[in-house]
XYZ file of C-alpha atoms in Angstrom:
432
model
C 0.000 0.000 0.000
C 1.320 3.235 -0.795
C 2.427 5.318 2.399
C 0.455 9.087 2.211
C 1.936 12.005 1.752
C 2.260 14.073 4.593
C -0.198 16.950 3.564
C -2.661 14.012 3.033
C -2.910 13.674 6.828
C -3.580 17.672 7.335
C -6.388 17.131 4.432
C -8.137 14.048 6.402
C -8.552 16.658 9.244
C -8.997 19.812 7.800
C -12.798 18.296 6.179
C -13.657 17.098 9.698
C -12.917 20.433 11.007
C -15.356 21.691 8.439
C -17.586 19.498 9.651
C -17.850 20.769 12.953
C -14.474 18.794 14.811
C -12.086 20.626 16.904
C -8.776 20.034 16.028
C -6.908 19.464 19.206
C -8.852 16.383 19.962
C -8.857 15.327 16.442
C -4.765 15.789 15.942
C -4.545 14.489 19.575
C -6.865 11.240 18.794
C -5.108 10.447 15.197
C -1.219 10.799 16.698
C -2.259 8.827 19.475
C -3.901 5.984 17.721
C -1.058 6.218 14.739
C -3.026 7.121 12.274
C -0.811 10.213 11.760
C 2.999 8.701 11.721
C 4.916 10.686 14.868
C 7.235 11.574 12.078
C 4.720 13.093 10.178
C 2.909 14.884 13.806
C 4.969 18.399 13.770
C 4.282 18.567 10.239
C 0.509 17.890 10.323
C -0.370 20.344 12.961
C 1.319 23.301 11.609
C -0.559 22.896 8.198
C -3.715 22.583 10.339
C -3.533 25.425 12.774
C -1.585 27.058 9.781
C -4.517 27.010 7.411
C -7.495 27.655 9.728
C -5.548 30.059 11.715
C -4.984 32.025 8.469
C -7.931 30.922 6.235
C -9.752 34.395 5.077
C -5.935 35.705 4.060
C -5.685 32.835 2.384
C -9.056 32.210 0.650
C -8.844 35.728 -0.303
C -5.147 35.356 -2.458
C -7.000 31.982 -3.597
C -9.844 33.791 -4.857
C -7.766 36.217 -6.660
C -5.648 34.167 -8.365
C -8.744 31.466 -9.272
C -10.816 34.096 -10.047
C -14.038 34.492 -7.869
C -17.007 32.824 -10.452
C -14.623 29.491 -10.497
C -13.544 29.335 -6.978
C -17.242 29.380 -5.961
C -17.516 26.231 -8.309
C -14.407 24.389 -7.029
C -15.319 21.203 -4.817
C -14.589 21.843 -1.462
C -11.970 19.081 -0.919
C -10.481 20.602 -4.302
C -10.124 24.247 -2.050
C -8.629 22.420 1.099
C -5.750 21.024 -0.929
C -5.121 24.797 -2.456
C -4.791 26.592 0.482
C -2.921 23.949 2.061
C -0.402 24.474 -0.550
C -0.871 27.941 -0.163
C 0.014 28.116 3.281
C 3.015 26.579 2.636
C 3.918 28.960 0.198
C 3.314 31.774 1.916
C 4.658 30.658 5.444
C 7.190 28.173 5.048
C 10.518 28.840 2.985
C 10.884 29.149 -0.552
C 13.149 26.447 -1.116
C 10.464 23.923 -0.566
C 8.262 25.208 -3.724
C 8.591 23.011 -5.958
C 8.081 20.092 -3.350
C 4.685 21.405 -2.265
C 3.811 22.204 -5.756
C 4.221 18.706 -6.395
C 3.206 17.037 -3.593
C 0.371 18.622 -3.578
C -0.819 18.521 -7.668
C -0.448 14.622 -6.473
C -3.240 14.587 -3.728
C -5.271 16.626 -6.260
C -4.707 13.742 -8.639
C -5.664 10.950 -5.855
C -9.230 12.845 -5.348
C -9.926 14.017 -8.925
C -9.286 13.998 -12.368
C -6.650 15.701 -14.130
C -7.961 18.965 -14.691
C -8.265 20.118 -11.046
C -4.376 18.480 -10.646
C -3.812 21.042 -13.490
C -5.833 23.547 -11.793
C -3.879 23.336 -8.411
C -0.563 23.671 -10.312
C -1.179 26.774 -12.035
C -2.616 28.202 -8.821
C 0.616 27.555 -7.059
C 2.325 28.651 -9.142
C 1.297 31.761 -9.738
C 1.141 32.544 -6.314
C 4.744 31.564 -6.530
C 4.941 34.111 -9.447
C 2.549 37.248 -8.383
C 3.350 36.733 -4.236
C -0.824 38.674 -3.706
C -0.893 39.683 -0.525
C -3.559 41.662 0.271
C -4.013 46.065 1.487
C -1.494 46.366 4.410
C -4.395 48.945 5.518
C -7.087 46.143 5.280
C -6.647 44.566 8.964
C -9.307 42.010 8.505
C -7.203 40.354 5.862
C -3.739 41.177 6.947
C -4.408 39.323 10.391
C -7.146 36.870 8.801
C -10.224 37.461 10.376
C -13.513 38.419 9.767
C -14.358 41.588 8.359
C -17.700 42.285 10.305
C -15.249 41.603 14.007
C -12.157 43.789 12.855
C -15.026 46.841 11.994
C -16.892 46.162 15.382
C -13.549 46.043 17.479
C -11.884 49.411 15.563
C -15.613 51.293 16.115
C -15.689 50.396 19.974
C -12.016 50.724 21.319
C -10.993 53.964 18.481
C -7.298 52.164 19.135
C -6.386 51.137 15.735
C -2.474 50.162 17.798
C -4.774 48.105 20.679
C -7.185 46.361 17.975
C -3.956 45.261 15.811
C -2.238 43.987 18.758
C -5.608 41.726 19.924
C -5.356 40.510 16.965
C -2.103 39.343 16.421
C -2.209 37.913 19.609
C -4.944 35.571 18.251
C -2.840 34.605 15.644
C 0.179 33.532 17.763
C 0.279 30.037 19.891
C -0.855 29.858 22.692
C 1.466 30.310 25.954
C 1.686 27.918 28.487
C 1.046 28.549 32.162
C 1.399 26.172 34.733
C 0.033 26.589 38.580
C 2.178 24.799 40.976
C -0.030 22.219 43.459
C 2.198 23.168 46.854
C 0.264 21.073 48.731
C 2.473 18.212 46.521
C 6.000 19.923 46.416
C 7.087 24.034 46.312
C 8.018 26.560 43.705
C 11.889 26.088 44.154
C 11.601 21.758 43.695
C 9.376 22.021 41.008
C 11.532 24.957 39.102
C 14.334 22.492 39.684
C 12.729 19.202 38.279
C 12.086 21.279 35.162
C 15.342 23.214 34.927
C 17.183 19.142 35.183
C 15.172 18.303 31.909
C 16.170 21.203 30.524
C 13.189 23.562 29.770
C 13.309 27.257 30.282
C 10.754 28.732 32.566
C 9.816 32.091 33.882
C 8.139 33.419 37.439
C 5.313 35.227 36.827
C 5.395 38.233 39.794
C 2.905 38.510 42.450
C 1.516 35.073 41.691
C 2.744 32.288 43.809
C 3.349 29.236 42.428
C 2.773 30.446 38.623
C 5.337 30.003 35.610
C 5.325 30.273 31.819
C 6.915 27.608 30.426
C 9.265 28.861 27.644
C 9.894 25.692 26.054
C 8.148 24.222 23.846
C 6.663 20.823 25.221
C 3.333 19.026 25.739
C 1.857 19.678 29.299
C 1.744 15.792 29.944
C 5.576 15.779 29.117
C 6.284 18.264 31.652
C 7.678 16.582 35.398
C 4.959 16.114 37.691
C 2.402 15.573 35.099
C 1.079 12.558 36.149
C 1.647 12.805 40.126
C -0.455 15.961 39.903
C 2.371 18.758 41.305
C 0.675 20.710 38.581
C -2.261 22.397 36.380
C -2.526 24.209 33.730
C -4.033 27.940 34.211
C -4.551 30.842 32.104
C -2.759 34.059 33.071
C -6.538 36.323 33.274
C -7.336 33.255 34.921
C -4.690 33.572 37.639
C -5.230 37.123 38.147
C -9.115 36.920 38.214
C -8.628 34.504 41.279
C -6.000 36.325 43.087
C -7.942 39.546 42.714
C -10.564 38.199 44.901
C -8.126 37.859 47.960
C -9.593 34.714 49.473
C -8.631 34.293 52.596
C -9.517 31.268 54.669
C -12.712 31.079 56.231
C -13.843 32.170 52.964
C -17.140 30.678 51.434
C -16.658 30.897 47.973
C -18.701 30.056 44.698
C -16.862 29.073 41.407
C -19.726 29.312 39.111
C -19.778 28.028 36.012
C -17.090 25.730 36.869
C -16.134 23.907 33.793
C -13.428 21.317 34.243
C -11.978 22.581 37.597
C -8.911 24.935 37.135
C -10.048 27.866 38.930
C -11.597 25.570 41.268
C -8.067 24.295 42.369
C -6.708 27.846 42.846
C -9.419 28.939 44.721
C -9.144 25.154 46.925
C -5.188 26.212 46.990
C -6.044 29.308 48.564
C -8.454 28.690 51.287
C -6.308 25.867 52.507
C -9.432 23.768 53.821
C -10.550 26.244 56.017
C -13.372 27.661 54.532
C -16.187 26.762 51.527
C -16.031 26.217 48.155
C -18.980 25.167 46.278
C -18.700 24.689 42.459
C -21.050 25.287 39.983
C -22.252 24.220 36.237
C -25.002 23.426 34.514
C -23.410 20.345 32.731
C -23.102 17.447 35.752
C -20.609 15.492 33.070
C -18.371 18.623 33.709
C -18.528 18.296 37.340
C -17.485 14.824 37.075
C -14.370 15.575 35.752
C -13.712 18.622 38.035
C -13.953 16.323 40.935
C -11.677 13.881 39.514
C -9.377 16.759 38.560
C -9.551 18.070 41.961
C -8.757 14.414 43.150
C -5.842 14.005 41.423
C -4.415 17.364 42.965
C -5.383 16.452 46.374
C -8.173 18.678 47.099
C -11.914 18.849 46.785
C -15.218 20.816 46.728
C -17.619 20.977 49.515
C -20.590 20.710 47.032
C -20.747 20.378 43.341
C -24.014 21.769 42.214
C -25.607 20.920 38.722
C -27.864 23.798 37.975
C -28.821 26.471 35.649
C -27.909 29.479 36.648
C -30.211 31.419 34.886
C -32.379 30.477 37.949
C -32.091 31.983 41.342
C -31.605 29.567 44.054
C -33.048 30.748 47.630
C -30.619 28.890 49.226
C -27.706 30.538 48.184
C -28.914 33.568 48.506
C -26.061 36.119 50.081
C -24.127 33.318 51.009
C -20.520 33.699 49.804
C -18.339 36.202 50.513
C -16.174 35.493 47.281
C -18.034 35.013 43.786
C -15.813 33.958 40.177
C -18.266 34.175 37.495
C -16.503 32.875 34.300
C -19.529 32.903 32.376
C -19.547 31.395 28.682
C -18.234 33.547 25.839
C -16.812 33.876 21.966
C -13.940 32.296 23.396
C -11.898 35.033 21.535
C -8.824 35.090 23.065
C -8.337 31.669 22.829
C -7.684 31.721 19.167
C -4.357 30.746 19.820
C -4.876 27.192 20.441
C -8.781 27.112 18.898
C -8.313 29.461 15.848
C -11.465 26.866 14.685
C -13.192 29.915 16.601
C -12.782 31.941 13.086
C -15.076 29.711 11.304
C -17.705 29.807 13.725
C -18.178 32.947 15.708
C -21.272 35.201 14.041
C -23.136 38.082 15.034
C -26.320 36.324 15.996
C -23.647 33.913 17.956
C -22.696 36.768 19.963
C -26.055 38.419 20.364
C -27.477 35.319 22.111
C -23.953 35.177 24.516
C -24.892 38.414 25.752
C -28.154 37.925 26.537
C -26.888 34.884 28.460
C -23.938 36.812 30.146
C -26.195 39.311 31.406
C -28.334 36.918 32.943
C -25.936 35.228 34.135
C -24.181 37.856 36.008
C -28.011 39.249 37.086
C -28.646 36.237 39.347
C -25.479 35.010 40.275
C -24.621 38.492 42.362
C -27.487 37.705 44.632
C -25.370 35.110 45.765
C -22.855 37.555 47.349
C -23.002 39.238 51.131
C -22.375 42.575 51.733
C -18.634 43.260 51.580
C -18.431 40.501 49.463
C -15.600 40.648 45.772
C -17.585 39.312 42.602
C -15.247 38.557 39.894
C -17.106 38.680 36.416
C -14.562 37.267 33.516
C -14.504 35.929 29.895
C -11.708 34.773 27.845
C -12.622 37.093 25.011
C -11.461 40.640 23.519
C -15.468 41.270 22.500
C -16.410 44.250 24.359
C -20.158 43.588 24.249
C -19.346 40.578 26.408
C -16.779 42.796 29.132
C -17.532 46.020 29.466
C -21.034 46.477 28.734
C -21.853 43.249 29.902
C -20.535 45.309 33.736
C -21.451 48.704 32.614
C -24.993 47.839 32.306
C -24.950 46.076 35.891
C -23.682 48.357 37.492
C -26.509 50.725 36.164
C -29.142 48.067 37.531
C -27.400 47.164 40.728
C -26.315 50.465 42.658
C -25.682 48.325 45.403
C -22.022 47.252 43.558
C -19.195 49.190 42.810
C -15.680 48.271 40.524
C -12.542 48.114 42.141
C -9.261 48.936 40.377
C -6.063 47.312 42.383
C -3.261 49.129 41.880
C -1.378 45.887 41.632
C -2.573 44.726 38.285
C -1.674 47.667 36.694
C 1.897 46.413 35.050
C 0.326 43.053 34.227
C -2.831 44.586 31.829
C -3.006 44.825 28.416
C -5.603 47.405 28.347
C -7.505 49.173 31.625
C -10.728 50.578 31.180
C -13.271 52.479 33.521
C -15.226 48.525 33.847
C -12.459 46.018 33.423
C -9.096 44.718 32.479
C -8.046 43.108 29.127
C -5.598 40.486 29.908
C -3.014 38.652 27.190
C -5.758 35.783 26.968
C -9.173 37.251 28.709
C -11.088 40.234 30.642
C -11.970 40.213 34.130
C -13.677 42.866 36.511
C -13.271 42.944 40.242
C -16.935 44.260 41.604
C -17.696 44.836 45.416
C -21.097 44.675 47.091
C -21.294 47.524 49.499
């Protein structure tokens, strides 16, 4: 049987992504299972990120050198193999040209007839030839996004510098924070175990027991992976919990609780004296945050399957610490999900902020008086941050937002209702 071309295994996934897959599982499940060669792995996922981190750039120089009428035409597995060779092209070195071109006129042969093999040649080629690239001025294509997001983000913020940096940001790979479990082992032994195996890592200040890991490595490859001296945490993440300054005897609610991670800080923090309850509405989620909790030693004092859209009585001004990490566009976690691109739409976003400002409605008659609410998203949409908390704080005179001085040096962007983080938004809100 004759072995597949490399780009063959980038095309397999690409059509499930189209389909509605994610590509982390899907790259993680064909590696795993060999169906991708672990030669072949490195290769594989950069074409994939590579293409659907950059697809309107490069549909747009596709168009434009097909011609609009025939690329609307064009099979859709005929268009995957073009801008996988276009990608290539355009981001990996020149040398290589007549390899792709080849390699991938080939897989254009495998899937149709001649013509379209012809087709994808002279489209290569001429990209090879003319080098399109698109208006430096047009920032929708230059950073490969949609158009209707780039013209809502430039008409809210006025920061042409701040909306081209959020977006390049989306564009590069995601970094990797880790949160260090000391109730397993300390910053100093765990900096060591990682130093021995030789990957670079940096403090992050005023965060105990936080590093970025500079190398780059898979998290389960990392010392301590599997005895559970560690989790993974995003940075807005991080600061969203610390900014609550739980202190122990704290009751506090993690609501919508996902898989755990914030969960564990907050457990890390209170240091079993105190309350955590953790919320979702999906009871399969809080089946894995107790098991992740489990593994790092700690645990819950109630896991609570409901719908937050709903007040319950009984929690009524009970905690004196609230993290709301509500659902969102998921934004600024392009990096590792640029599938995001394909899917995010206006209506999408419409029906997230109705649910964010319900969300954040009913969950702050949870709090006591005195109490820190924490409101965050892992987006840059500023429908979903600030007015989401400017318009609460217009219903609920009762709360007021708190700026620590702290954060200041560690924010991408401050406004009057929030902070834009590297990979989120958070606001710190205090019932009086």
């Amino acid at each position: 049987m004759r072995e597949k071309i490399w780009e063959e295994y980038a095309f397999d996934i690409l059509i499930k992504v189209e389909k509605g897959g994610w590509l982390e599982p899907l790259l993680r499940s064909s590696i795993d299972s060999g169906k991708i060669p672990s030669e072949a792995s490195r290769f594989v996922t950069d074409i994939c990120y590579g293409v659907v981190r950059y697809i309107y750039l490069l549909k747009w120089i596709a168009r434009r050198l097909v011609g609009e009428k025939k690329w609307a035409k064009l099979p859709n597995l005929a268009k995957w193999i073009i801008l996988i060779g276009l990608y290539q092209l355009r981001f990996h070195s020149s040398e290589k040209a007549p390899f792709i071109c080849f390699r991938l006129v080939e897989l254009a042969k495998k899937y149709f007839h001649g013509g379209i093999g012809n087709l994808v040649n002279a489209v290569l080629r001429a990209y090879l030839r003319e080098k399109v690239e698109p208006p430096q001025d047009n920032l929708a294509l230059k950073f490969s996004y949609p158009e209707w997001l780039v013209e809502a983000l430039l008409g809210y913020f006025k920061d042409e510098e701040f909306v081209k940096e959020l977006l390049k940001r989306g564009n590069d790979k995601p970094k990797l924070y880790v949160h260090v479990n000391l109730k397993k082992t300390d910053e100093e032994a765990f900096s060591i175990s990682l130093k021995e195996k030789g990957l670079i890592l940096e403090k992050i200040p005023l965060l105990k027991g936080c590093f970025l890991i500079r190398s780059s490595v898979f998290p389960r490859d990392i010392p301590g992976w599997d005895e559970g001296l560690f989790w993974m945490e995003s940075l807005s993440s991080m600061l969203a919990v610390k900014s609550l300054e739980i202190q122990e005897g704290d009751n506090v609610l993690d609501l919508c609780a996902g898989r755990g991670v914030k969960s564990a800080d907050i457990a890390q923090r209170l240091n079993g004296k105190g309350k955590l309850v953790s919320v979702d509405i999906y009871p399969w989620k809080l089946k894995v945050l107790r098991s992740f909790l489990s593994k790092l030693s700690y645990k819950a004092d109630a896991l609570i399957a409901m719908d937050l859209r709903i007040l319950d009585p009984k929690l009524k001004s009970w905690a004196s610490k609230i993290l709301l990490d509500v659902p969102c566009s998921n934004l600024a976690d392009l990096g590792g999900k640029p599938e995001i691109k394909l899917r995010i739409t206006p209506a999408g976003i419409r029906e997230l902020v109705n649910l964010q400002k319900s969300l954040i409605d009913v969950s702050s008659a949870y709090l006591k008086r005195g109490g820190y609410l924490v409101y965050s998203t892992c987006t840059f949409f500023p429908e979903e941050n600030e007015e989401i908390v400017r318009e609460f704080l217009k219903i609920h005179p009762e709360y007021e937002i708190l700026n620590p001085e702290w954060l200041k040096p560690m924010v991408m962007k401050a406004t009057d209702y929030g902070y834009y983080i590297e990979d989120g938004f958070f606001a710190l809100l205090l019932r009086r």
